[in-house]
Amino acid sequence: MKKFYFLGAAVVMMTAIVSCRPYDRPEYVDIGTNDTAFAIKLEQKQTENAVVGEDMWKKNLVNAKRIEIPHRWNKTGRANWKGKWIPTIKVVKVSRSPVSVLWDENSANKQIKAESKESIGFTVPITLTATIADDDAAIKFLNKWGSDKTLEDAVNTTLNAFIQDSMNKKLSALGLEEDKKQKSAIITAVGEELKAYALENGITITQFGGTSGFVYDKKEIQEAIDKQAIAQAEGKRLQEEQE
């Protein structure tokens, strides 16, 4: 009798073990001080209307600093224990921390290249700082750039290309001497265009400007300009002495 009792108990225990699902471990995502977070549903019923664009991001904006990820059991076999826990939401975070860059002659494909009306090539050293100002800006940013692109990515690709195009159009319309005279005004104009474009897409430019003079593709041009400047300075000194 005892033998059958223990056998029955063993069968019950084995059945319980085999039929048990693995433990659903809690999962959390922490949200940083400079982050804006969105909890996006990964699944929806066919009867639910899809919400897209900025409305989707607004609807799923989360203000909590820690988000628990809910799971559901996804059965993959006949037995109850065949399957796994899968998340039902995805947390998308947008970092609003400022990004600062310096693009000069050492920045490879990021340098701002231009040429004068005479086709004299040079680099315009540029520095800028960009940020995503608030939650509303984060929504605009996501709607434009998507959830896979960071602020740094946007600055180093699209904004860099925008500056390159705008700068070259303005500088190539003038001769080299006029470019040198108008350098500050042209950089300011490009900065204003950039700020307007970036703001429409969720990015605030807090600082933009040039760091030094043009860096010419050919060293001989810079040497000639230096000699001319020295000669002009010497001529001015002699004139002052004569006066």
C-alpha atoms as an extended CHARMM CRD file, in Angstrom:
* protein
*
       243  EXT
         1         1  MET       CA              0.0000000000        0.0000000000        0.0000000000  PROA      1               0.0000000000
         2         2  LYS       CA              2.7940000000        2.3760000000        0.9320000000  PROA      2               0.0000000000
         3         3  LYS       CA              4.5010000000        1.5610000000       -2.3390000000  PROA      3               0.0000000000
         4         4  PHE       CA              1.4900000000        2.7110000000       -4.3240000000  PROA      4               0.0000000000
         5         5  TYR       CA              1.1700000000        5.8080000000       -2.1400000000  PROA      5               0.0000000000
         6         6  PHE       CA              4.7400000000        6.9200000000       -2.7900000000  PROA      6               0.0000000000
         7         7  LEU       CA              4.4020000000        6.0850000000       -6.4770000000  PROA      7               0.0000000000
         8         8  GLY       CA              1.2660000000        8.1940000000       -6.7250000000  PROA      8               0.0000000000
         9         9  ALA       CA              2.8970000000       11.0820000000       -4.8890000000  PROA      9               0.0000000000
        10        10  ALA       CA              5.9310000000       10.9100000000       -7.2040000000  PROA      10              0.0000000000
        11        11  VAL       CA              3.6930000000       10.9950000000      -10.2670000000  PROA      11              0.0000000000
        12        12  VAL       CA              1.8370000000       14.0470000000       -8.9050000000  PROA      12              0.0000000000
        13        13  MET       CA              5.1090000000       15.8270000000       -8.1490000000  PROA      13              0.0000000000
        14        14  MET       CA              6.5610000000       15.0540000000      -11.5820000000  PROA      14              0.0000000000
        15        15  THR       CA              3.3580000000       16.2530000000      -13.2730000000  PROA      15              0.0000000000
        16        16  ALA       CA              3.4850000000       19.4870000000      -11.2750000000  PROA      16              0.0000000000
        17        17  ILE       CA              7.1310000000       20.0490000000      -12.1730000000  PROA      17              0.0000000000
        18        18  VAL       CA              6.6410000000       19.3380000000      -15.8570000000  PROA      18              0.0000000000
        19        19  SER       CA              3.5170000000       21.4920000000      -16.1220000000  PROA      19              0.0000000000
        20        20  CYS       CA              5.0110000000       24.4920000000      -14.2800000000  PROA      20              0.0000000000
        21        21  ARG       CA              5.8500000000       27.5990000000      -16.2210000000  PROA      21              0.0000000000
        22        22  PRO       CA              9.1370000000       29.3700000000      -15.4460000000  PROA      22              0.0000000000
        23        23  TYR       CA              8.9380000000       32.2520000000      -12.9980000000  PROA      23              0.0000000000
        24        24  ASP       CA              7.9290000000       35.5900000000      -14.5240000000  PROA      24              0.0000000000
        25        25  ARG       CA             10.8440000000       37.7110000000      -13.3780000000  PROA      25              0.0000000000
        26        26  PRO       CA             10.0210000000       41.4140000000      -12.8560000000  PROA      26              0.0000000000
        27        27  GLU       CA             11.6210000000       43.7490000000      -15.4030000000  PROA      27              0.0000000000
        28        28  TYR       CA             12.1160000000       47.4890000000      -14.9560000000  PROA      28              0.0000000000
        29        29  VAL       CA             13.4670000000       50.3780000000      -17.0210000000  PROA      29              0.0000000000
        30        30  ASP       CA             14.9190000000       53.3960000000      -15.2110000000  PROA      30              0.0000000000
        31        31  ILE       CA             14.3870000000       56.8440000000      -16.7180000000  PROA      31              0.0000000000
        32        32  GLY       CA             17.1900000000       59.3990000000      -16.3190000000  PROA      32              0.0000000000
        33        33  THR       CA             16.7500000000       63.0130000000      -15.2410000000  PROA      33              0.0000000000
        34        34  ASN       CA             17.3530000000       64.2620000000      -18.7960000000  PROA      34              0.0000000000
        35        35  ASP       CA             15.2780000000       61.5370000000      -20.4550000000  PROA      35              0.0000000000
        36        36  THR       CA             11.7530000000       61.6580000000      -21.8450000000  PROA      36              0.0000000000
        37        37  ALA       CA             10.1200000000       58.2100000000      -21.9160000000  PROA      37              0.0000000000
        38        38  PHE       CA              7.3010000000       56.6290000000      -23.8950000000  PROA      38              0.0000000000
        39        39  ALA       CA              5.6620000000       53.2450000000      -23.2180000000  PROA      39              0.0000000000
        40        40  ILE       CA              4.5950000000       51.8150000000      -26.5790000000  PROA      40              0.0000000000
        41        41  LYS       CA              2.2210000000       48.8440000000      -26.7880000000  PROA      41              0.0000000000
        42        42  LEU       CA              3.7220000000       46.0100000000      -28.8070000000  PROA      42              0.0000000000
        43        43  GLU       CA              0.3630000000       44.3510000000      -29.4500000000  PROA      43              0.0000000000
        44        44  GLN       CA             -3.1360000000       45.5830000000      -30.0930000000  PROA      44              0.0000000000
        45        45  LYS       CA             -6.5230000000       44.0990000000      -30.8660000000  PROA      45              0.0000000000
        46        46  GLN       CA             -7.7560000000       44.2550000000      -34.4350000000  PROA      46              0.0000000000
        47        47  THR       CA            -10.7550000000       46.2930000000      -33.2750000000  PROA      47              0.0000000000
        48        48  GLU       CA             -8.5300000000       49.0690000000      -31.8900000000  PROA      48              0.0000000000
        49        49  ASN       CA             -7.8360000000       52.0850000000      -34.0780000000  PROA      49              0.0000000000
        50        50  ALA       CA             -4.1730000000       52.6780000000      -34.8390000000  PROA      50              0.0000000000
        51        51  VAL       CA             -2.7040000000       55.9620000000      -33.5790000000  PROA      51              0.0000000000
        52        52  VAL       CA              0.3660000000       57.2300000000      -35.4490000000  PROA      52              0.0000000000
        53        53  GLY       CA              2.6580000000       60.2380000000      -35.6510000000  PROA      53              0.0000000000
        54        54  GLU       CA              2.8220000000       62.8410000000      -32.9040000000  PROA      54              0.0000000000
        55        55  ASP       CA             -0.5350000000       61.7130000000      -31.4740000000  PROA      55              0.0000000000
        56        56  MET       CA              0.9100000000       58.2730000000      -30.7530000000  PROA      56              0.0000000000
        57        57  TRP       CA              3.8790000000       59.7040000000      -28.8700000000  PROA      57              0.0000000000
        58        58  LYS       CA              1.6730000000       62.1030000000      -26.8850000000  PROA      58              0.0000000000
        59        59  LYS       CA             -0.6760000000       59.2800000000      -25.9170000000  PROA      59              0.0000000000
        60        60  ASN       CA              2.1780000000       57.1010000000      -24.6370000000  PROA      60              0.0000000000
        61        61  LEU       CA              4.2510000000       59.7440000000      -22.8100000000  PROA      61              0.0000000000
        62        62  VAL       CA              5.2180000000       58.4890000000      -19.3390000000  PROA      62              0.0000000000
        63        63  ASN       CA              6.3470000000       60.7510000000      -16.4890000000  PROA      63              0.0000000000
        64        64  ALA       CA              7.4730000000       57.9790000000      -14.1090000000  PROA      64              0.0000000000
        65        65  LYS       CA             11.1840000000       57.5540000000      -13.3930000000  PROA      65              0.0000000000
        66        66  ARG       CA             10.8750000000       53.7500000000      -13.2650000000  PROA      66              0.0000000000
        67        67  ILE       CA              8.6470000000       51.7100000000      -15.5580000000  PROA      67              0.0000000000
        68        68  GLU       CA              7.7360000000       48.0680000000      -14.9760000000  PROA      68              0.0000000000
        69        69  ILE       CA              7.5370000000       45.9870000000      -18.1540000000  PROA      69              0.0000000000
        70        70  PRO       CA              4.4490000000       43.7340000000      -18.1560000000  PROA      70              0.0000000000
        71        71  HSD       CA              4.7440000000       40.2480000000      -19.6940000000  PROA      71              0.0000000000
        72        72  ARG       CA              2.4140000000       37.6370000000      -21.0900000000  PROA      72              0.0000000000
        73        73  TRP       CA              2.9670000000       33.9000000000      -21.4880000000  PROA      73              0.0000000000
        74        74  ASN       CA              3.6010000000       32.9460000000      -25.1160000000  PROA      74              0.0000000000
        75        75  LYS       CA              2.9130000000       29.2280000000      -25.5010000000  PROA      75              0.0000000000
        76        76  THR       CA              5.1300000000       27.5190000000      -28.1050000000  PROA      76              0.0000000000
        77        77  GLY       CA              4.2750000000       23.8280000000      -27.5880000000  PROA      77              0.0000000000
        78        78  ARG       CA              1.5220000000       21.4320000000      -26.4970000000  PROA      78              0.0000000000
        79        79  ALA       CA              2.6720000000       21.2090000000      -22.9060000000  PROA      79              0.0000000000
        80        80  ASN       CA              1.7620000000       24.1030000000      -20.5970000000  PROA      80              0.0000000000
        81        81  TRP       CA              5.3970000000       24.6810000000      -19.7600000000  PROA      81              0.0000000000
        82        82  LYS       CA              6.4550000000       24.9950000000      -23.4200000000  PROA      82              0.0000000000
        83        83  GLY       CA              6.7990000000       28.7210000000      -24.0100000000  PROA      83              0.0000000000
        84        84  LYS       CA              8.2980000000       31.9100000000      -22.6250000000  PROA      84              0.0000000000
        85        85  TRP       CA              7.3600000000       35.2580000000      -21.0890000000  PROA      85              0.0000000000
        86        86  ILE       CA              7.4300000000       38.1100000000      -23.6060000000  PROA      86              0.0000000000
        87        87  PRO       CA              7.0690000000       41.8910000000      -22.9990000000  PROA      87              0.0000000000
        88        88  THR       CA              3.8440000000       43.6280000000      -24.0230000000  PROA      88              0.0000000000
        89        89  ILE       CA              5.2930000000       47.1530000000      -24.1180000000  PROA      89              0.0000000000
        90        90  LYS       CA              8.4950000000       48.7610000000      -25.3590000000  PROA      90              0.0000000000
        91        91  VAL       CA             10.0050000000       51.7390000000      -23.5590000000  PROA      91              0.0000000000
        92        92  VAL       CA             11.4640000000       54.3880000000      -25.8830000000  PROA      92              0.0000000000
        93        93  LYS       CA             13.7650000000       56.9240000000      -24.2290000000  PROA      93              0.0000000000
        94        94  VAL       CA             14.8860000000       60.2300000000      -25.7180000000  PROA      94              0.0000000000
        95        95  SER       CA             17.9440000000       61.7750000000      -24.0900000000  PROA      95              0.0000000000
        96        96  ARG       CA             17.6180000000       65.5630000000      -23.8760000000  PROA      96              0.0000000000
        97        97  SER       CA             21.2300000000       66.0240000000      -22.7150000000  PROA      97              0.0000000000
        98        98  PRO       CA             23.1150000000       68.6690000000      -24.7470000000  PROA      98              0.0000000000
        99        99  VAL       CA             25.4410000000       67.5890000000      -27.5430000000  PROA      99              0.0000000000
       100       100  SER       CA             28.4530000000       69.7590000000      -28.4440000000  PROA      100             0.0000000000
       101       101  VAL       CA             30.6280000000       69.3180000000      -31.5320000000  PROA      101             0.0000000000
       102       102  LEU       CA             33.6310000000       70.9720000000      -33.1430000000  PROA      102             0.0000000000
       103       103  TRP       CA             34.0770000000       70.4730000000      -36.8640000000  PROA      103             0.0000000000
       104       104  ASP       CA             37.4130000000       71.6750000000      -38.2300000000  PROA      104             0.0000000000
       105       105  GLU       CA             40.0450000000       70.5360000000      -40.7220000000  PROA      105             0.0000000000
       106       106  ASN       CA             40.6980000000       67.4260000000      -38.5960000000  PROA      106             0.0000000000
       107       107  SER       CA             37.0810000000       66.2110000000      -38.6470000000  PROA      107             0.0000000000
       108       108  ALA       CA             37.3570000000       64.0200000000      -41.7710000000  PROA      108             0.0000000000
       109       109  ASN       CA             33.9780000000       63.8330000000      -43.5260000000  PROA      109             0.0000000000
       110       110  LYS       CA             32.3430000000       66.0720000000      -40.9010000000  PROA      110             0.0000000000
       111       111  GLN       CA             34.3590000000       69.1870000000      -41.7660000000  PROA      111             0.0000000000
       112       112  ILE       CA             32.4500000000       72.0560000000      -43.3660000000  PROA      112             0.0000000000
       113       113  LYS       CA             33.9890000000       72.3810000000      -46.8270000000  PROA      113             0.0000000000
       114       114  ALA       CA             33.3980000000       75.3440000000      -49.1530000000  PROA      114             0.0000000000
       115       115  GLU       CA             34.9640000000       77.1770000000      -52.0490000000  PROA      115             0.0000000000
       116       116  SER       CA             35.0550000000       80.7260000000      -53.3440000000  PROA      116             0.0000000000
       117       117  LYS       CA             33.8030000000       82.0120000000      -56.6960000000  PROA      117             0.0000000000
       118       118  GLU       CA             37.3190000000       81.3680000000      -58.0400000000  PROA      118             0.0000000000
       119       119  SER       CA             37.0520000000       77.7010000000      -56.8930000000  PROA      119             0.0000000000
       120       120  ILE       CA             39.5520000000       78.1560000000      -54.0720000000  PROA      120             0.0000000000
       121       121  GLY       CA             38.7240000000       75.4340000000      -51.5610000000  PROA      121             0.0000000000
       122       122  PHE       CA             38.8060000000       75.8500000000      -47.7850000000  PROA      122             0.0000000000
       123       123  THR       CA             37.3300000000       74.5620000000      -44.5210000000  PROA      123             0.0000000000
       124       124  VAL       CA             35.1780000000       76.6910000000      -42.2150000000  PROA      124             0.0000000000
       125       125  PRO       CA             35.7840000000       75.5970000000      -38.5850000000  PROA      125             0.0000000000
       126       126  ILE       CA             32.4060000000       75.4530000000      -36.8260000000  PROA      126             0.0000000000
       127       127  THR       CA             31.2770000000       74.7010000000      -33.2850000000  PROA      127             0.0000000000
       128       128  LEU       CA             27.7110000000       74.1530000000      -32.1040000000  PROA      128             0.0000000000
       129       129  THR       CA             25.7070000000       72.9100000000      -29.1230000000  PROA      129             0.0000000000
       130       130  ALA       CA             22.2730000000       71.3450000000      -29.5180000000  PROA      130             0.0000000000
       131       131  THR       CA             19.6640000000       70.0370000000      -27.0790000000  PROA      131             0.0000000000
       132       132  ILE       CA             16.0770000000       68.7900000000      -26.9220000000  PROA      132             0.0000000000
       133       133  ALA       CA             14.3600000000       71.3910000000      -24.7750000000  PROA      133             0.0000000000
       134       134  ASP       CA             11.3530000000       69.5800000000      -23.2520000000  PROA      134             0.0000000000
       135       135  ASP       CA              8.8210000000       66.7530000000      -23.6190000000  PROA      135             0.0000000000
       136       136  ASP       CA              7.0180000000       68.4900000000      -26.4940000000  PROA      136             0.0000000000
       137       137  ALA       CA             10.3260000000       68.8310000000      -28.3470000000  PROA      137             0.0000000000
       138       138  ALA       CA             11.0440000000       65.1400000000      -27.6940000000  PROA      138             0.0000000000
       139       139  ILE       CA              7.7400000000       64.2530000000      -29.3870000000  PROA      139             0.0000000000
       140       140  LYS       CA              8.6750000000       66.3830000000      -32.4200000000  PROA      140             0.0000000000
       141       141  PHE       CA             12.1210000000       64.7890000000      -32.4560000000  PROA      141             0.0000000000
       142       142  LEU       CA             10.7120000000       61.2460000000      -32.5050000000  PROA      142             0.0000000000
       143       143  ASN       CA              8.1800000000       62.1240000000      -35.1810000000  PROA      143             0.0000000000
       144       144  LYS       CA             10.9810000000       63.4300000000      -37.4250000000  PROA      144             0.0000000000
       145       145  TRP       CA             13.9260000000       61.1640000000      -36.6490000000  PROA      145             0.0000000000
       146       146  GLY       CA             12.3410000000       57.9670000000      -35.2850000000  PROA      146             0.0000000000
       147       147  SER       CA             13.1730000000       56.0010000000      -32.1470000000  PROA      147             0.0000000000
       148       148  ASP       CA             16.4890000000       54.5870000000      -33.4320000000  PROA      148             0.0000000000
       149       149  LYS       CA             18.2290000000       57.9490000000      -33.8870000000  PROA      149             0.0000000000
       150       150  THR       CA             19.8350000000       59.9510000000      -31.0710000000  PROA      150             0.0000000000
       151       151  LEU       CA             20.3950000000       63.6950000000      -30.9110000000  PROA      151             0.0000000000
       152       152  GLU       CA             24.0880000000       63.1070000000      -31.5650000000  PROA      152             0.0000000000
       153       153  ASP       CA             23.2090000000       61.1010000000      -34.6910000000  PROA      153             0.0000000000
       154       154  ALA       CA             20.9540000000       63.8990000000      -35.9830000000  PROA      154             0.0000000000
       155       155  VAL       CA             23.6240000000       66.5540000000      -35.3440000000  PROA      155             0.0000000000
       156       156  ASN       CA             26.4100000000       64.6170000000      -37.0510000000  PROA      156             0.0000000000
       157       157  THR       CA             24.3850000000       63.6300000000      -40.1250000000  PROA      157             0.0000000000
       158       158  THR       CA             21.4200000000       65.7640000000      -41.1820000000  PROA      158             0.0000000000
       159       159  LEU       CA             22.3730000000       69.0000000000      -39.3950000000  PROA      159             0.0000000000
       160       160  ASN       CA             25.9650000000       68.6920000000      -40.5780000000  PROA      160             0.0000000000
       161       161  ALA       CA             24.7390000000       68.2740000000      -44.1650000000  PROA      161             0.0000000000
       162       162  PHE       CA             22.3710000000       71.2550000000      -43.7800000000  PROA      162             0.0000000000
       163       163  ILE       CA             25.2360000000       73.5030000000      -42.6160000000  PROA      163             0.0000000000
       164       164  GLN       CA             27.5080000000       72.2190000000      -45.3760000000  PROA      164             0.0000000000
       165       165  ASP       CA             24.9420000000       73.0150000000      -48.0690000000  PROA      165             0.0000000000
       166       166  SER       CA             23.9500000000       76.4380000000      -46.7280000000  PROA      166             0.0000000000
       167       167  MET       CA             27.5370000000       77.5510000000      -46.0900000000  PROA      167             0.0000000000
       168       168  ASN       CA             28.8040000000       76.5140000000      -49.5110000000  PROA      168             0.0000000000
       169       169  LYS       CA             25.9370000000       78.2300000000      -51.3510000000  PROA      169             0.0000000000
       170       170  LYS       CA             26.7080000000       81.5440000000      -49.6830000000  PROA      170             0.0000000000
       171       171  LEU       CA             30.4850000000       81.3830000000      -49.9050000000  PROA      171             0.0000000000
       172       172  SER       CA             30.6760000000       80.1200000000      -53.5010000000  PROA      172             0.0000000000
       173       173  ALA       CA             28.6510000000       83.1250000000      -54.6840000000  PROA      173             0.0000000000
       174       174  LEU       CA             31.4580000000       85.5080000000      -53.6270000000  PROA      174             0.0000000000
       175       175  GLY       CA             35.1270000000       85.9710000000      -54.3950000000  PROA      175             0.0000000000
       176       176  LEU       CA             37.7210000000       84.9850000000      -51.8210000000  PROA      176             0.0000000000
       177       177  GLU       CA             38.4170000000       88.5160000000      -50.6070000000  PROA      177             0.0000000000
       178       178  GLU       CA             34.6990000000       89.1670000000      -50.1350000000  PROA      178             0.0000000000
       179       179  ASP       CA             34.2930000000       85.7960000000      -48.3880000000  PROA      179             0.0000000000
       180       180  LYS       CA             36.9410000000       86.8320000000      -45.8640000000  PROA      180             0.0000000000
       181       181  LYS       CA             35.2210000000       90.1620000000      -45.2500000000  PROA      181             0.0000000000
       182       182  GLN       CA             31.7460000000       88.6140000000      -44.9560000000  PROA      182             0.0000000000
       183       183  LYS       CA             32.7900000000       85.5200000000      -42.9660000000  PROA      183             0.0000000000
       184       184  SER       CA             31.1460000000       86.5120000000      -39.6760000000  PROA      184             0.0000000000
       185       185  ALA       CA             27.9360000000       87.6800000000      -41.3490000000  PROA      185             0.0000000000
       186       186  ILE       CA             27.6900000000       84.4880000000      -43.4210000000  PROA      186             0.0000000000
       187       187  ILE       CA             28.2350000000       82.2210000000      -40.4110000000  PROA      187             0.0000000000
       188       188  THR       CA             25.5580000000       84.1610000000      -38.5090000000  PROA      188             0.0000000000
       189       189  ALA       CA             23.1150000000       83.7940000000      -41.4200000000  PROA      189             0.0000000000
       190       190  VAL       CA             23.7630000000       80.0470000000      -41.6600000000  PROA      190             0.0000000000
       191       191  GLY       CA             23.2430000000       79.7480000000      -37.9080000000  PROA      191             0.0000000000
       192       192  GLU       CA             19.8410000000       81.4550000000      -38.0870000000  PROA      192             0.0000000000
       193       193  GLU       CA             18.7170000000       79.1650000000      -40.9020000000  PROA      193             0.0000000000
       194       194  LEU       CA             19.9240000000       76.1390000000      -38.9490000000  PROA      194             0.0000000000
       195       195  LYS       CA             18.1220000000       77.1730000000      -35.7650000000  PROA      195             0.0000000000
       196       196  ALA       CA             14.8030000000       77.5390000000      -37.5930000000  PROA      196             0.0000000000
       197       197  TYR       CA             15.1730000000       74.1860000000      -39.3690000000  PROA      197             0.0000000000
       198       198  ALA       CA             16.2520000000       72.3250000000      -36.2330000000  PROA      198             0.0000000000
       199       199  LEU       CA             13.4920000000       73.8090000000      -34.0700000000  PROA      199             0.0000000000
       200       200  GLU       CA             10.8060000000       72.5530000000      -36.4530000000  PROA      200             0.0000000000
       201       201  ASN       CA             12.1410000000       69.0590000000      -35.8200000000  PROA      201             0.0000000000
       202       202  GLY       CA             12.5040000000       69.1510000000      -32.0390000000  PROA      202             0.0000000000
       203       203  ILE       CA             16.1100000000       70.3570000000      -31.7240000000  PROA      203             0.0000000000
       204       204  THR       CA             17.1770000000       73.6230000000      -30.0910000000  PROA      204             0.0000000000
       205       205  ILE       CA             20.5340000000       75.1040000000      -31.1340000000  PROA      205             0.0000000000
       206       206  THR       CA             21.8900000000       76.9260000000      -28.0930000000  PROA      206             0.0000000000
       207       207  GLN       CA             25.2610000000       77.9020000000      -29.5700000000  PROA      207             0.0000000000
       208       208  PHE       CA             26.6270000000       78.2030000000      -33.1130000000  PROA      208             0.0000000000
       209       209  GLY       CA             29.6860000000       79.9930000000      -34.4600000000  PROA      209             0.0000000000
       210       210  GLY       CA             33.0680000000       79.8990000000      -36.1520000000  PROA      210             0.0000000000
       211       211  THR       CA             36.2370000000       79.1540000000      -34.1860000000  PROA      211             0.0000000000
       212       212  SER       CA             38.9420000000       80.6450000000      -36.4230000000  PROA      212             0.0000000000
       213       213  GLY       CA             39.7030000000       81.7740000000      -39.9660000000  PROA      213             0.0000000000
       214       214  PHE       CA             39.3670000000       79.7110000000      -43.1160000000  PROA      214             0.0000000000
       215       215  VAL       CA             41.7150000000       76.7330000000      -43.4200000000  PROA      215             0.0000000000
       216       216  TYR       CA             42.7550000000       76.5080000000      -47.0710000000  PROA      216             0.0000000000
       217       217  ASP       CA             43.0890000000       73.2200000000      -48.9330000000  PROA      217             0.0000000000
       218       218  LYS       CA             46.4220000000       74.3580000000      -50.3900000000  PROA      218             0.0000000000
       219       219  LYS       CA             49.0800000000       75.5990000000      -47.9720000000  PROA      219             0.0000000000
       220       220  GLU       CA             50.4890000000       77.8940000000      -50.6370000000  PROA      220             0.0000000000
       221       221  ILE       CA             47.3640000000       80.0470000000      -50.5080000000  PROA      221             0.0000000000
       222       222  GLN       CA             47.6730000000       80.5380000000      -46.7600000000  PROA      222             0.0000000000
       223       223  GLU       CA             51.3810000000       81.3440000000      -47.1620000000  PROA      223             0.0000000000
       224       224  ALA       CA             50.5670000000       83.9440000000      -49.8320000000  PROA      224             0.0000000000
       225       225  ILE       CA             47.8950000000       85.5100000000      -47.6120000000  PROA      225             0.0000000000
       226       226  ASP       CA             50.3500000000       85.6110000000      -44.7070000000  PROA      226             0.0000000000
       227       227  LYS       CA             52.9970000000       87.3220000000      -46.8620000000  PROA      227             0.0000000000
       228       228  GLN       CA             50.4550000000       89.8650000000      -48.0540000000  PROA      228             0.0000000000
       229       229  ALA       CA             49.4000000000       90.5840000000      -44.4780000000  PROA      229             0.0000000000
       230       230  ILE       CA             53.0300000000       91.0020000000      -43.3940000000  PROA      230             0.0000000000
       231       231  ALA       CA             53.7240000000       93.3650000000      -46.2980000000  PROA      231             0.0000000000
       232       232  GLN       CA             50.6470000000       95.4440000000      -45.4880000000  PROA      232             0.0000000000
       233       233  ALA       CA             51.6380000000       95.6330000000      -41.8220000000  PROA      233             0.0000000000
       234       234  GLU       CA             55.1770000000       96.6570000000      -42.7320000000  PROA      234             0.0000000000
       235       235  GLY       CA             53.9040000000       99.3150000000      -45.1440000000  PROA      235             0.0000000000
       236       236  LYS       CA             51.6220000000      100.7080000000      -42.4830000000  PROA      236             0.0000000000
       237       237  ARG       CA             54.5050000000      100.8150000000      -39.9830000000  PROA      237             0.0000000000
       238       238  LEU       CA             56.7380000000      102.6960000000      -42.4110000000  PROA      238             0.0000000000
       239       239  GLN       CA             53.9540000000      105.1700000000      -43.1690000000  PROA      239             0.0000000000
       240       240  GLU       CA             53.3890000000      105.8000000000      -39.4590000000  PROA      240             0.0000000000
       241       241  GLU       CA             57.1160000000      106.3640000000      -38.9530000000  PROA      241             0.0000000000
       242       242  GLN       CA             57.2220000000      108.7980000000      -41.8600000000  PROA      242             0.0000000000
       243       243  GLU       CA             54.2470000000      110.7280000000      -40.5140000000  PROA      243             0.0000000000
